[in-house]
Coordinates of C-alpha atoms in Angstrom, one line a residue:
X1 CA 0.0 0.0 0.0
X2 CA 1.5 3.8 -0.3
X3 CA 2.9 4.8 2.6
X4 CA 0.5 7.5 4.1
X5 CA 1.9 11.0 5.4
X6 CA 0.3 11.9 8.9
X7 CA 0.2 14.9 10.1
X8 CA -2.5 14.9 12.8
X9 CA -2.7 13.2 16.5
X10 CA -5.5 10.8 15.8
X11 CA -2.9 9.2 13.3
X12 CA -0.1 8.4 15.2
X13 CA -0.8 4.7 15.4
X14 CA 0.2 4.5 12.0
X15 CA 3.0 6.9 12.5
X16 CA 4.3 4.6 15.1
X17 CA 4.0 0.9 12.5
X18 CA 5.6 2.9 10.1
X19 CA 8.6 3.6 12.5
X20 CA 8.3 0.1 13.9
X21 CA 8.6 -1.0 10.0
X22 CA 11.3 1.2 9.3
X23 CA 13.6 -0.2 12.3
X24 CA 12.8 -4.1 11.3
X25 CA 14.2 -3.2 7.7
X26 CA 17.4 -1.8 9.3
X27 CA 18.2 -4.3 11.8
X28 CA 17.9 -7.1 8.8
X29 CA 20.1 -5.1 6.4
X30 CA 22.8 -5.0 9.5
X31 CA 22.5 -8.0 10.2
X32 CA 21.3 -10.2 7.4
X33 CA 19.0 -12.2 9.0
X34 CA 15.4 -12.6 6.9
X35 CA 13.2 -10.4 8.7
X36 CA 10.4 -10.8 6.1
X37 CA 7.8 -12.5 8.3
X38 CA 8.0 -9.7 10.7
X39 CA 7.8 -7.4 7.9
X40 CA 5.1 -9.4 6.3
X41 CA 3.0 -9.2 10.1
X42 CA 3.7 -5.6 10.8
X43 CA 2.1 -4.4 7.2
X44 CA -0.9 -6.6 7.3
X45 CA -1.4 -5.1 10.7
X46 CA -0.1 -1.8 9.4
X47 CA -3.2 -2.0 6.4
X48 CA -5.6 -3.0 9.4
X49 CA -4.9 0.3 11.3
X50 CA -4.9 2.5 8.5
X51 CA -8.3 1.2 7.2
X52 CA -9.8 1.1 10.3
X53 CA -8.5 4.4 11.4
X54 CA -10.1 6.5 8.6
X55 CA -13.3 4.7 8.4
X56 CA -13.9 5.2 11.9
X57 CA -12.8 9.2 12.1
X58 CA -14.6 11.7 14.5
X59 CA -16.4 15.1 13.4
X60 CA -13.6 16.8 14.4
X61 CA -11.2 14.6 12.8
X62 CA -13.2 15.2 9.4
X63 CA -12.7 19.1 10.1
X64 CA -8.9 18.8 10.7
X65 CA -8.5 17.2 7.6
X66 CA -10.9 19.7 5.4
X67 CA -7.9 21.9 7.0
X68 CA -5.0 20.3 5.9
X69 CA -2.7 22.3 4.6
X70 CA -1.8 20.2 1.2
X71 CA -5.1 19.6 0.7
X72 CA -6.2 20.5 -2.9
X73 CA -7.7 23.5 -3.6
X74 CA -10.2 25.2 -6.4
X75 CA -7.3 26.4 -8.5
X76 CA -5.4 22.8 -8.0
X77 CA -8.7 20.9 -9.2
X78 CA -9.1 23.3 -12.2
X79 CA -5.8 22.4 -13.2
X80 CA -6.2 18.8 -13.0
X81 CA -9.8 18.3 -14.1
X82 CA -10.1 20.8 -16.7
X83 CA -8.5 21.1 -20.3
X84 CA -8.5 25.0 -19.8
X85 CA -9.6 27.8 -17.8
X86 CA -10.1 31.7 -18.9
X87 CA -10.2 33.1 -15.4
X88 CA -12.9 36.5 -15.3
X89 CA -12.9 39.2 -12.9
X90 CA -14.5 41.7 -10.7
X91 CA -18.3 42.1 -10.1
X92 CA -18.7 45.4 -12.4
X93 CA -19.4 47.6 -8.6
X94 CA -16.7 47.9 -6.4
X95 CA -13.4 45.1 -6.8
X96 CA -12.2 41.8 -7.7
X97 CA -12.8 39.5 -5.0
X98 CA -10.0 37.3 -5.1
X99 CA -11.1 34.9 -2.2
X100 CA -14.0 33.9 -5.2
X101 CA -12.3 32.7 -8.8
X102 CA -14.2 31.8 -11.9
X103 CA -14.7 31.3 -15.0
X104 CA -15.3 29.4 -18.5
X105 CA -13.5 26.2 -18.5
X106 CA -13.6 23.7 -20.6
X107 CA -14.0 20.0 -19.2
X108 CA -14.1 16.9 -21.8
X109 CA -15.0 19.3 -24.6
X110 CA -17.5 20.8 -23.0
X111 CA -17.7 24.4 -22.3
X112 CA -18.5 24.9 -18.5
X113 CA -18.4 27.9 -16.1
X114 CA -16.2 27.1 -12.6
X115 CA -16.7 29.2 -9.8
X116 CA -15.1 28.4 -6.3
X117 CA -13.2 29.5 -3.3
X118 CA -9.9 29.7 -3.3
X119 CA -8.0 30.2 0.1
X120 CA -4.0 30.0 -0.4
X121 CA -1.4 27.8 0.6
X122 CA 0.9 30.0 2.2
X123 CA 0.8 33.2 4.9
X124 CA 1.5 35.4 1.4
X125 CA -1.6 33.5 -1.1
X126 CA -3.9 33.4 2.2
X127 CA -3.6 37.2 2.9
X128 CA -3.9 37.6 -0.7
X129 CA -7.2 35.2 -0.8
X130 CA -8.1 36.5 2.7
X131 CA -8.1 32.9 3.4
X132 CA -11.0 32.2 1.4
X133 CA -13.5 34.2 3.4
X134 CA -15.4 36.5 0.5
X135 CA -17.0 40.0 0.6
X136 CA -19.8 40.5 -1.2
X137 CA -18.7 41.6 -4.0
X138 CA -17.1 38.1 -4.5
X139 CA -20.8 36.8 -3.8
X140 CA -22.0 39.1 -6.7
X141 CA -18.8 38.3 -8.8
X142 CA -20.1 34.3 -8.7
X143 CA -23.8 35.7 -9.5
X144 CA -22.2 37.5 -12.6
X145 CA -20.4 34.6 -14.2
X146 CA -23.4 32.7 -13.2
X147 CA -25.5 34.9 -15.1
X148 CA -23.1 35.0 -18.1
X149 CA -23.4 31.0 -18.4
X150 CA -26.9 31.1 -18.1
X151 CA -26.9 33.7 -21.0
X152 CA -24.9 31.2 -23.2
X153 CA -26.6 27.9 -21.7
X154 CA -23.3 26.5 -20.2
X155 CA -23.7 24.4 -17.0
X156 CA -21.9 26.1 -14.1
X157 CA -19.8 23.5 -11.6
X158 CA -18.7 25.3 -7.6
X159 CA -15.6 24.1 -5.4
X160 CA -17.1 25.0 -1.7
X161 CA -14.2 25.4 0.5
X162 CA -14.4 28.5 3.1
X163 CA -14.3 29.3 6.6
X164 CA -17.3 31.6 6.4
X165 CA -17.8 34.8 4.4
X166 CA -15.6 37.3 5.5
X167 CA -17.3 39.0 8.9
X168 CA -15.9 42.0 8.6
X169 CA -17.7 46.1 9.4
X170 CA -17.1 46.9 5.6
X171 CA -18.7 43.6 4.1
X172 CA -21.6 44.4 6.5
X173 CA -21.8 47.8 5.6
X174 CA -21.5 46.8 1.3
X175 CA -24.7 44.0 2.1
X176 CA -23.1 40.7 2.7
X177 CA -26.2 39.4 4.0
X178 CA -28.5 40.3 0.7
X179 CA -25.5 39.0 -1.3
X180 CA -25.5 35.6 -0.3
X181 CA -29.4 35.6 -0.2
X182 CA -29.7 37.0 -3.9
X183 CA -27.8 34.0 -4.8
X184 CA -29.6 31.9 -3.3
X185 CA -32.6 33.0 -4.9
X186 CA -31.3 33.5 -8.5
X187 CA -29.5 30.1 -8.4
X188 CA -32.5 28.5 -7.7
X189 CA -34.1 29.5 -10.8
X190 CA -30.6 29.4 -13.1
X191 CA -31.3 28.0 -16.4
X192 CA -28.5 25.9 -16.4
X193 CA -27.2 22.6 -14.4
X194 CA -25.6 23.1 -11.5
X195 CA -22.9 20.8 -9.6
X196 CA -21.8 21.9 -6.5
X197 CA -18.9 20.3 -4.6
X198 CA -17.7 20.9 -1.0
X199 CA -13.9 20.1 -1.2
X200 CA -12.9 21.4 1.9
X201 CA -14.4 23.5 4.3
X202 CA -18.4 24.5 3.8
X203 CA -19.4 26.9 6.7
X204 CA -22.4 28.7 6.9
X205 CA -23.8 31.5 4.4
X206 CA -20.5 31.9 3.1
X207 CA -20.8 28.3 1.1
X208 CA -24.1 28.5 0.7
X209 CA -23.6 31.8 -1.3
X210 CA -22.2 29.0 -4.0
X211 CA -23.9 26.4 -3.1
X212 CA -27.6 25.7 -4.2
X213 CA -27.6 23.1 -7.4
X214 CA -28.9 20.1 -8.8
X215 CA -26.5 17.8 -7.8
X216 CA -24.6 18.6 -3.9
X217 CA -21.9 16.8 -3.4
X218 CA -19.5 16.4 -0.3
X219 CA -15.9 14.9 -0.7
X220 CA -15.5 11.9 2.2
X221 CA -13.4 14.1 5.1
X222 CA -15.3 17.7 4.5
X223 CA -17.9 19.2 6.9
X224 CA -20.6 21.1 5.8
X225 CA -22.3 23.4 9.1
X226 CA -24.3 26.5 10.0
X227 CA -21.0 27.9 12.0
X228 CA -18.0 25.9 12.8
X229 CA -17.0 24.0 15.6
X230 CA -15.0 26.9 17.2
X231 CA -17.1 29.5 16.8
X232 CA -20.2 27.0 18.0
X233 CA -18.3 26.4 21.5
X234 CA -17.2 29.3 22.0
X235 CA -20.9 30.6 21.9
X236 CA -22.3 27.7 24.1
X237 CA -19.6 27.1 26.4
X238 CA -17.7 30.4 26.4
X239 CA -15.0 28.9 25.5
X240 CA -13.1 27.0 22.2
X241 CA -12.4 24.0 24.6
X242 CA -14.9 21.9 23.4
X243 CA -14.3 22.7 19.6
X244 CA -14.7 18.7 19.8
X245 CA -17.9 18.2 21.6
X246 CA -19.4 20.6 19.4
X247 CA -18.3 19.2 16.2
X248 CA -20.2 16.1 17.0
X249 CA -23.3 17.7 17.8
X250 CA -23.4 19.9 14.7
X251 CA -24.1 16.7 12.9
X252 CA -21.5 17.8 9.7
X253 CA -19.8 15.2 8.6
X254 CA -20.9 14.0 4.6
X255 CA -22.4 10.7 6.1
X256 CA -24.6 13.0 8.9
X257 CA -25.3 15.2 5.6
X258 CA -26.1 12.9 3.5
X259 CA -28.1 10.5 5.9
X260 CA -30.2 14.2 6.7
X261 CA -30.5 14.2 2.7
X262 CA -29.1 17.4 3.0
X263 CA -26.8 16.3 0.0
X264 CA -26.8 13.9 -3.0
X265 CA -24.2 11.9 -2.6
X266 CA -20.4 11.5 -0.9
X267 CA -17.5 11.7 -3.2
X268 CA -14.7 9.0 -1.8
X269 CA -11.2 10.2 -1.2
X270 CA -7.7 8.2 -1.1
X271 CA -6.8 6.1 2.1
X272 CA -5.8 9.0 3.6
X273 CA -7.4 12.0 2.6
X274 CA -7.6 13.6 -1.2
X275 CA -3.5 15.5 -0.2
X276 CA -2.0 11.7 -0.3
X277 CA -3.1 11.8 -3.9
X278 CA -4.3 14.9 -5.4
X279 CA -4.3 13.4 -9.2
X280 CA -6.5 10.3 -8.0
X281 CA -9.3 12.8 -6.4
X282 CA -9.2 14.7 -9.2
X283 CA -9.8 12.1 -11.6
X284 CA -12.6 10.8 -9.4
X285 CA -14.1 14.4 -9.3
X286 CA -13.7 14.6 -13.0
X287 CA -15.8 11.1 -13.2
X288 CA -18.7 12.5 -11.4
X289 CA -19.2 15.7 -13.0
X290 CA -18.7 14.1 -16.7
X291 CA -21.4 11.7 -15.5
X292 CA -23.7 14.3 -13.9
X293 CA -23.3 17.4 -16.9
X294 CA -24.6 14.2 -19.6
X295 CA -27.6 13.3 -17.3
X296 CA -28.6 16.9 -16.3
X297 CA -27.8 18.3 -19.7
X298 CA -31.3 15.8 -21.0
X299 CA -33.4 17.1 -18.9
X300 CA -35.8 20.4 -19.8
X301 CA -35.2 23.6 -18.2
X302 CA -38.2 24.0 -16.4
X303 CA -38.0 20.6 -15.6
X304 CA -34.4 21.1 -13.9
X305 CA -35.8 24.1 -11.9
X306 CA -38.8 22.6 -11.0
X307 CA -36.6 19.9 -9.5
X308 CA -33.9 21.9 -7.9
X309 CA -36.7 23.8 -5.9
X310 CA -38.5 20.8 -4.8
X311 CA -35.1 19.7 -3.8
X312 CA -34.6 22.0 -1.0
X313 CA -37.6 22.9 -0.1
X314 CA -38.1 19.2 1.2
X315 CA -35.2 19.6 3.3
X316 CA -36.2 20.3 7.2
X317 CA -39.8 19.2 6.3
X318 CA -41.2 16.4 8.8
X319 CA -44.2 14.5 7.6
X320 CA -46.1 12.9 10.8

């Protein structure tokens, strides 16, 4: 199996039968002697704890990985999934939002329009993305490009990946809040498919500013949550000590999601999380949204609407 890279506390079981594995293969090479059923005992049990590990993760093991920092991003799936990309800019009132990128790609010969956060990979991209977190005008930006696709009938895909929308006094005072609810309520009648993805992080308004489609997907280790763990325990219990507790009662894991039908389906990662091998979750990402733009593309436009709606309005509705 590859050798997983851990980086987090929950995984150093498999940190320590990697080491164990490491000193084995040194003693035999000093001293010749055939270590191999050793070897042959510590993988089998080093496969066990692996699988077992990451089937069996907490909430706020799931959020720690949505965090990690070689985790791929909206710019690193554009790259890998489509054959090109003619990024567009600004939202034609006050500035380019950079935490919000988009524009018309082109994925298996067919024209799309990608829109997603984007937050950075070091202190210098993060400042410059303001680690993902948009102001409305990057909310109106995504509305304008979604606008454009529905002008030329292009389906429109989103990478959901934020800590919130930027909270900010200025973001208030430019209408953050009618933003993110004009997009909720033009998306919802868009003329066009729409595939959203949650690849990372999806917290509160700020994803859903991106985030209402036909088909709402969540890779495997992402959380998807009215207000994040932190800022949930830090409002219940005063304090961000039980950042933990909270995660579990939020409920935000893609299996809690998706067992709420809250989302259509969970997008597996690698043994590991999608940063052990970026090119593998991108060509599963690719799979699904091949698969979903052919079956969305057959359906009519009022029929896709009609659907879309029906779709969330169902969700919170208890039938007794």
């Amino acid at each position: 199996m590859q050798q997983i890279k851990t980086s987090f506390d929950f995984e150093k079981p498999i940190a320590d039968l990697v080491q164990q594995i490491e000193k084995v293969k040194q003693v035999a090479e000093k001293t010749k002697v055939d270590m191999s059923a050793t070897l042959d005992e510590l993988d089998g049990k080093l496969d066990e704890t692996t699988n077992n590990l990451y089937k069996n993760l907490t909430g706020w093991n799931k959020v720690q990985m949505s965090r990690h920092p070689d985790r791929p991003q909206t710019l690193d799936y554009i790259n890998m999934i489509c054959d090109d990309f003619i990024e567009m800019h600004g939202d034609r009132t006050v500035k380019d939002d950079k935490a919000i990128i988009g524009g018309f790609a082109t994925i298996n010969g067919q024209t799309v329009m990608v829109i997603g956060h984007q937050k950075g990979k070091n202190t210098k991209e993060r400042q410059f993305r303001n680690f993902g977190m948009a102001n409305p005008e990057g909310y109106r930006k995504a509305l304008r490009l979604m606008r454009l696709a529905e002008k030329f009938n292009k389906p429109v895909v989103s990478f959901i990946d934020t800590m919130g929308a930027y909270p900010g006094l200025e973001a208030e005072e430019r209408g953050q809040g009618e933003a993110i609810a004009r997009n909720l309520l033009e998306m919802s009648i868009l003329r066009v498919p729409i595939i959203c993805i949650v690849v990372g992080e999806g917290a509160s308004g700020g994803a859903l500013g991106i985030g209402i489609g036909d088909k709402v997907y969540m890779l495997e280790h992402t959380w998807y949550s009215v207000i994040s763990p932190e800022s949930c325990s830090s409002i219940l219990w005063r304090s961000w000590d039980f950042k933990e507790k909270a995660a579990e009662c939020l409920k935000l894991t893609s299996d809690d999601m998706f067992g709420n039908k809250l989302i259509d389906g969970i997008i597996p990662e690698p043994l590991g999380g999608a940063h052990q091998d970026p090119e593998l979750m991108g060509r599963t990402l690719k799979d699904y949204i091949v698969k979903d733009l052919a079956a969305l593309g057959k359906l009519k436009t009022d029929k896709l609407i009609e659907q879309r709606i029906d779709k969330f309005c169902a969700m919170g509705v208890v039938n007794e």
